[in-house]
Amino acid sequence: MTSKRMASSIELDALSNLPDVLLIMIISCLSFKECLRTSLLSKRWRYQGYCMETFEIRLSLPCEYAAEMESLIEFAVSRKVKNLVLDFTDYFWSNVADARYNEVDVHLPASVYNSRTLESLKIYSCGFDPSKFTNSGSLRKLSIGWIELTGAESLILTSPTLKSLSFSYCWGVVINNIAGDIKEFEFENCEFSRYMACSFDLPNVEIFKYSGQVLAFDVKKMNKFKEVYLDFEAEDDYEEPNERTKLEGTMLSGFLNSLRGARTLSVCPFLLQAIQECDDPSSLLRPMETQHLVLRTRMHVMEFKGITLLLDNCPNLETLTLDILVRSFYSYAKSYCGVGPRSYWKKSLTYENLPKKLKVVVVRNFSGCFRELNVLKILIQLGRGRCPGRAHGPVLERVELYVRGAMPECQRMEAHDVAKMLQRISGDVQVLVHDPRRVAEL
């Protein structure tokens, strides 16, 4: 009998002798239930310790396995898991509209709400009750996504230990006040009622990210930030100034003033277009403490005045990044209100309004087109310290050009030719080219 048992044990654990690569190939061909049974046969994959560091489940639309999923979650909590990731989104979802009518299959078990060891929780397309989260004293990071979100304010109030909170692709969101000792906060493409009022009382926040539609932002208290990221591309493209654009421009300009302590500020084309529409003296842009400004831009003339406004109000700027986005149809217009790219930069970007501490200019997705060339030539001429009428001044140290990856070879060669031309006029300014296919220093 003993020899038979030993032989059976050896056969059952034969999987442990196979390399991980081969095991993964075998298991990927099995059904979900067979994967679970097969995994249990290998001693190498059995949990040896009492406490679990991280447990992740990523399964698209697990309608047939809801009970099994909840059982696995219960198991992880029983092992005092610290980091729990539950992602049940459909691989084909790209926005809220795709997920809105999907029925949630898996719900958080009661044990998760009462865990005293859980430090980080990510729940995507997973049902939960915000009011059931208690002050366990352990939960530090919470990420919620792809679900109808109601009662979020009660979640914040009952979880005062949170340091990081993010909402991604949620709908039905009603949050009028966000307060607490949060260090990192993010709204990512959630759906609110139009111009919903939302106030922030986050005196210790260090990283603030918002992408989505324009809200009636009200900042009660937020101090200096390490990073602020703003993206309003969910809004429609601008056409011509109107009453709506003036309202949005005033709202966003005032919001930027509340965030002027950000060391790194990243903005989008919509904001660049909107802030120039502000005509309320109390909301006009004021000087900021930003040291690194990231402009995600299509380099359309409708964005130029917004770019100039930000440069004028960033006296401590050391690094300017131009992240060139793929142009939409409207961005091919050659002028806006009678202003063309070349004439605008020559008139509006001068030595007087160039940030005196600017040392580095970075261009991402560089293609060498004339709109990029116009602004780069003037920045180099102003920054190299050799403008007419002055012997020296702000000295730009280098320009870094990251060539766009998806370009035909002929366009890639043109981009390199433009970079060489910039180097010839750059004087002491160093022009560096970073190319996915070849990296060269000119």
XYZ file of C-alpha atoms in Angstrom:
442
model
C 0.000 0.000 0.000
C 2.808 2.384 0.904
C 4.545 1.922 -2.432
C 1.283 2.524 -4.322
C 0.672 5.755 -2.438
C 4.219 6.944 -3.163
C 3.800 6.160 -6.860
C 0.468 8.000 -6.962
C 2.028 11.012 -5.224
C 4.870 11.109 -7.713
C 2.442 10.940 -10.638
C 0.229 13.705 -9.226
C 3.192 16.039 -8.703
C 4.810 15.347 -12.060
C 3.867 18.871 -13.146
C 6.351 20.299 -10.661
C 9.213 18.922 -12.751
C 8.177 20.880 -15.842
C 9.543 24.378 -16.570
C 7.205 27.338 -16.002
C 7.108 28.243 -19.711
C 5.803 24.802 -20.630
C 3.316 24.813 -17.749
C 1.862 28.127 -18.885
C 1.487 26.839 -22.459
C -0.353 23.739 -21.199
C -2.667 25.605 -18.835
C -3.534 28.259 -21.441
C -5.165 25.493 -23.516
C -7.418 24.321 -20.672
C -10.815 25.523 -19.531
C -11.014 27.668 -16.390
C -12.155 24.791 -14.142
C -9.450 22.475 -15.491
C -6.889 25.229 -14.807
C -7.901 25.289 -11.147
C -7.738 21.489 -10.793
C -4.418 21.242 -12.613
C -2.853 24.032 -10.540
C -3.696 22.206 -7.313
C -1.647 19.180 -8.435
C 1.631 21.095 -8.381
C 3.278 21.617 -4.997
C 5.226 24.508 -6.481
C 1.975 26.474 -6.877
C 0.531 25.757 -3.417
C 0.643 28.698 -0.983
C 3.271 27.994 1.623
C 2.951 31.003 3.934
C 0.075 32.152 6.096
C -0.001 35.734 4.775
C -0.487 36.577 1.102
C 1.175 39.661 -0.387
C -0.821 40.002 -3.654
C -3.761 38.188 -5.211
C -5.086 39.071 -8.692
C -8.047 37.853 -10.729
C -8.467 39.125 -14.293
C -11.329 37.439 -16.136
C -13.516 39.009 -18.813
C -17.246 38.794 -18.002
C -17.150 35.849 -15.559
C -20.920 35.214 -15.604
C -20.529 31.414 -15.409
C -17.976 31.526 -12.626
C -19.327 34.159 -10.232
C -19.521 31.694 -7.311
C -15.983 30.471 -7.965
C -14.687 34.036 -8.151
C -16.248 34.995 -4.830
C -14.867 31.794 -3.290
C -11.357 32.700 -4.483
C -11.754 36.207 -3.036
C -12.816 34.721 0.301
C -9.744 32.500 0.218
C -7.428 35.449 -0.421
C -8.932 37.415 2.488
C -8.588 34.398 4.764
C -4.884 34.410 3.919
C -4.669 38.056 5.065
C -3.966 39.368 1.579
C -2.462 42.875 1.413
C -3.017 43.750 -2.262
C -6.189 42.547 -4.003
C -6.911 43.115 -7.714
C -10.304 42.120 -9.181
C -10.760 42.994 -12.866
C -13.851 41.623 -14.633
C -14.025 44.097 -17.525
C -14.683 43.089 -21.103
C -11.577 43.317 -23.265
C -13.567 45.203 -25.923
C -14.812 48.038 -23.704
C -13.327 51.418 -24.567
C -15.724 53.872 -22.905
C -18.581 54.130 -20.430
C -21.222 53.545 -23.126
C -19.800 50.065 -23.785
C -20.193 48.994 -20.151
C -23.293 50.855 -18.993
C -25.821 48.088 -19.624
C -23.609 45.193 -18.603
C -24.880 43.210 -15.618
C -22.363 42.909 -12.788
C -21.696 39.232 -12.089
C -19.303 39.287 -9.131
C -19.825 41.140 -5.847
C -17.404 41.743 -3.014
C -17.884 39.221 -0.192
C -18.547 40.618 3.292
C -15.103 39.565 4.469
C -13.403 42.139 2.200
C -15.128 45.088 3.908
C -13.984 43.912 7.324
C -10.421 42.953 6.446
C -7.801 44.433 8.761
C -4.836 43.501 6.581
C -5.964 44.769 3.163
C -3.867 47.776 2.100
C -4.623 48.081 -1.638
C -7.864 47.194 -3.438
C -8.657 47.474 -7.155
C -12.197 46.555 -8.246
C -13.189 46.870 -11.921
C -16.711 45.832 -12.973
C -17.219 44.319 -9.542
C -20.228 45.079 -7.359
C -19.711 46.644 -3.945
C -21.463 48.713 -1.275
C -19.553 51.945 -0.448
C -21.261 52.270 2.928
C -19.881 48.924 4.123
C -16.246 49.965 4.088
C -15.314 50.551 7.715
C -12.353 52.197 9.362
C -10.179 49.110 9.475
C -7.070 51.229 9.740
C -5.379 49.308 6.917
C -6.823 50.323 3.509
C -4.482 52.865 1.919
C -5.171 52.600 -1.814
C -8.543 52.131 -3.530
C -9.204 52.002 -7.295
C -12.762 51.646 -8.579
C -13.736 51.375 -12.235
C -16.261 50.366 -14.896
C -19.338 50.449 -12.684
C -22.237 52.697 -11.706
C -20.963 54.692 -8.771
C -23.388 55.888 -6.128
C -22.705 56.751 -2.522
C -19.060 57.573 -3.182
C -19.048 60.318 -0.552
C -19.974 57.792 2.142
C -17.033 55.701 0.952
C -14.631 58.586 1.519
C -16.126 59.416 4.917
C -15.925 55.841 6.196
C -12.374 55.277 4.959
C -10.297 58.115 6.437
C -7.104 56.061 6.176
C -7.123 56.274 2.376
C -4.034 57.872 0.830
C -4.744 57.047 -2.817
C -8.196 57.076 -4.451
C -9.095 56.715 -8.128
C -12.318 56.376 -10.119
C -12.063 55.151 -13.724
C -14.851 54.912 -16.307
C -17.679 55.105 -13.765
C -21.148 56.470 -14.486
C -23.998 57.905 -12.445
C -21.365 59.690 -10.368
C -22.610 62.227 -7.834
C -19.824 63.556 -5.615
C -20.207 67.131 -4.426
C -17.387 67.179 -1.902
C -14.070 65.321 -1.754
C -12.158 65.843 1.472
C -9.582 63.994 3.504
C -5.917 63.236 3.956
C -5.560 61.808 0.442
C -2.107 62.046 -1.192
C -3.121 60.913 -4.678
C -6.491 61.430 -6.372
C -7.694 60.611 -9.887
C -10.907 60.866 -11.901
C -10.510 59.068 -15.243
C -13.239 59.515 -17.859
C -16.193 59.211 -15.502
C -19.668 60.422 -16.441
C -21.292 63.235 -14.447
C -24.270 65.516 -14.926
C -23.341 68.574 -17.021
C -21.340 71.187 -15.061
C -21.867 69.323 -11.805
C -20.405 71.236 -8.869
C -17.536 69.387 -7.215
C -15.446 70.843 -4.399
C -12.049 69.584 -3.268
C -10.718 69.945 0.243
C -7.466 67.989 0.006
C -4.763 69.964 1.810
C -2.166 67.177 1.574
C -2.720 65.952 -1.973
C 0.511 65.542 -3.988
C -0.751 64.016 -7.246
C -4.015 65.172 -8.809
C -5.256 63.761 -12.123
C -8.494 64.530 -13.892
C -9.701 63.433 -17.317
C -13.262 63.803 -18.536
C -15.875 66.496 -18.986
C -15.746 70.013 -17.563
C -17.181 70.353 -14.042
C -17.860 73.383 -11.881
C -14.645 72.877 -9.922
C -14.360 74.467 -6.492
C -11.059 74.110 -4.688
C -11.319 74.910 -0.991
C -7.843 73.892 0.055
C -5.067 72.213 -1.904
C -1.440 73.068 -1.315
C 1.645 72.407 -3.451
C 1.543 69.397 -5.753
C 4.180 67.173 -7.242
C 2.015 66.585 -10.315
C -1.250 67.809 -11.853
C -2.681 66.165 -14.978
C -5.737 67.649 -16.741
C -7.420 66.184 -19.822
C -10.766 67.448 -21.140
C -10.701 65.671 -24.489
C -14.107 64.165 -23.640
C -15.495 67.561 -24.635
C -16.245 68.426 -28.276
C -13.651 70.121 -30.486
C -13.797 73.901 -30.570
C -15.120 75.632 -33.654
C -15.704 79.319 -32.971
C -15.926 81.282 -29.668
C -19.430 81.390 -28.179
C -21.150 81.793 -24.809
C -20.472 78.195 -23.831
C -16.759 78.461 -24.583
C -16.567 81.666 -22.522
C -18.189 79.920 -19.564
C -15.871 76.924 -19.838
C -12.845 79.176 -20.296
C -13.684 81.100 -17.118
C -14.248 77.855 -15.170
C -10.997 76.263 -16.321
C -8.899 79.398 -15.909
C -10.139 79.749 -12.330
C -9.486 76.052 -11.730
C -5.900 76.418 -12.978
C -5.374 79.298 -10.544
C -6.335 76.931 -7.725
C -3.660 74.482 -8.908
C -0.874 76.983 -9.492
C 1.358 75.325 -6.874
C 1.925 72.296 -9.149
C 5.584 71.535 -9.885
C 4.620 69.459 -12.940
C 1.535 70.503 -14.906
C 0.158 68.571 -17.874
C -2.695 70.034 -19.950
C -4.672 69.133 -23.079
C -5.665 70.903 -26.336
C -9.171 71.666 -25.042
C -7.804 73.560 -22.046
C -5.356 75.470 -24.269
C -8.275 76.597 -26.409
C -10.602 77.333 -23.484
C -8.488 79.506 -21.178
C -8.083 82.212 -23.826
C -11.873 82.700 -23.726
C -11.876 83.786 -20.069
C -13.048 87.406 -19.741
C -13.722 87.462 -15.994
C -10.979 89.576 -14.337
C -11.195 87.524 -11.124
C -10.457 84.298 -13.027
C -7.713 85.467 -15.386
C -4.631 83.280 -15.229
C -2.135 84.229 -12.506
C 1.577 83.332 -12.110
C 2.212 79.674 -11.310
C 5.037 77.804 -9.580
C 5.312 75.178 -12.304
C 8.812 73.964 -13.154
C 7.833 71.348 -15.764
C 5.020 72.159 -18.190
C 3.662 69.390 -20.437
C 1.557 70.637 -23.332
C -0.354 67.887 -25.094
C -1.125 69.739 -28.295
C -2.086 69.373 -31.929
C -0.163 72.596 -32.643
C -3.308 74.164 -34.044
C -3.527 77.933 -34.193
C -6.575 77.791 -31.901
C -4.235 76.555 -29.142
C -1.460 79.130 -29.605
C -2.847 81.856 -27.351
C -3.399 79.333 -24.570
C 0.203 78.156 -24.918
C 1.417 81.753 -24.703
C -0.748 82.432 -21.628
C 0.792 79.486 -19.804
C 4.359 80.418 -20.767
C 3.715 83.989 -19.610
C 2.548 82.691 -16.231
C 5.247 80.098 -15.541
C 8.229 82.270 -14.506
C 9.992 79.310 -12.817
C 9.691 77.000 -15.809
C 12.776 74.832 -16.386
C 11.455 72.135 -18.728
C 8.873 72.494 -21.499
C 7.469 69.332 -23.098
C 5.432 69.451 -26.301
C 3.567 66.154 -26.643
C 2.294 66.289 -30.228
C -1.052 64.527 -30.671
C -2.460 63.100 -33.877
C -4.359 65.863 -35.631
C -8.107 65.712 -36.086
C -9.741 67.093 -39.235
C -10.325 70.539 -37.728
C -6.637 70.940 -36.848
C -5.613 71.261 -40.494
C -6.986 74.792 -40.753
C -4.218 77.212 -41.748
C -5.445 80.150 -39.709
C -7.807 81.091 -36.915
C -9.470 84.509 -36.676
C -7.036 85.685 -39.342
C -3.899 84.500 -37.493
C -1.434 82.044 -39.044
C 1.212 79.965 -37.197
C 4.347 81.740 -38.405
C 3.098 85.279 -37.861
C 1.654 84.429 -34.464
C 4.861 83.043 -32.950
C 7.008 85.859 -34.324
C 4.701 88.410 -32.755
C 3.709 86.679 -29.512
C 6.751 84.668 -28.387
C 9.374 87.218 -27.425
C 12.375 87.490 -25.151
C 10.297 89.365 -22.591
C 7.730 86.584 -22.096
C 10.113 83.635 -22.443
C 10.610 81.969 -19.014
C 14.079 83.044 -17.910
C 14.915 79.684 -16.264
C 13.952 77.509 -19.249
C 16.770 75.039 -19.936
C 15.207 72.033 -21.691
C 12.613 71.682 -24.458
C 11.288 68.183 -25.196
C 9.175 67.307 -28.237
C 7.426 63.939 -28.265
C 6.012 62.433 -31.484
C 8.210 64.805 -33.482
C 7.553 64.685 -37.238
C 9.353 67.809 -38.422
C 6.216 69.498 -39.782
C 6.224 73.256 -40.294
C 4.113 73.951 -37.175
C 6.650 72.210 -34.970
C 9.481 73.895 -36.854
C 8.039 77.419 -36.410
C 7.868 77.290 -32.627
C 11.166 75.403 -32.206
C 13.122 77.895 -34.324
C 11.883 80.810 -32.233
C 12.448 79.017 -28.910
C 16.035 78.211 -29.940
C 16.711 81.736 -31.198
C 15.371 83.278 -28.008
C 17.041 80.768 -25.723
C 20.494 80.641 -27.208
C 21.345 84.129 -25.941
C 22.077 85.706 -29.334
C 18.945 87.669 -30.178
C 19.399 91.110 -31.741
C 19.881 93.802 -29.127
C 21.364 91.651 -26.382
C 24.626 89.812 -25.951
C 23.378 87.204 -23.516
C 20.251 86.163 -21.685
C 18.351 82.971 -20.867
C 20.402 80.076 -22.170
C 18.576 77.016 -23.431
C 20.787 73.988 -22.817
C 19.205 71.376 -25.047
C 16.303 70.378 -27.252
C 15.275 66.705 -27.239
C 13.311 65.422 -30.236
C 11.532 62.052 -29.891
C 10.644 60.991 -33.423
C 7.165 59.565 -33.903
C 7.269 55.785 -34.129
C 4.597 55.108 -36.753
C 5.974 57.029 -39.725
C 7.000 55.972 -43.248
C 10.747 55.974 -43.798
C 10.575 58.986 -46.126
C 8.890 61.080 -43.402
C 11.358 59.804 -40.859
C 14.223 61.029 -43.021
C 12.528 64.435 -43.357
C 12.223 64.652 -39.555
C 15.962 64.002 -39.241
C 16.700 66.619 -41.889
C 14.666 69.196 -39.968
C 16.541 68.276 -36.782
C 19.866 68.845 -38.553
C 18.678 72.238 -39.744
C 17.731 73.166 -36.166
C 21.189 72.126 -35.016
C 22.812 74.415 -37.558
C 21.009 77.463 -36.145
C 21.185 76.402 -32.501
C 24.576 77.778 -31.562
C 25.480 76.275 -28.185
C 22.090 74.621 -27.768
C 22.387 70.845 -28.021
C 19.825 69.121 -30.268
C 19.311 65.431 -29.503
C 17.280 63.018 -31.602
C 15.683 59.905 -30.109
C 14.380 57.530 -32.751
C 12.733 54.111 -32.208
C 14.829 52.814 -35.114
C 17.989 54.707 -34.571
C 19.240 57.025 -31.838
C 21.597 59.739 -32.956
C 23.104 62.878 -31.497
C 23.467 65.557 -34.131
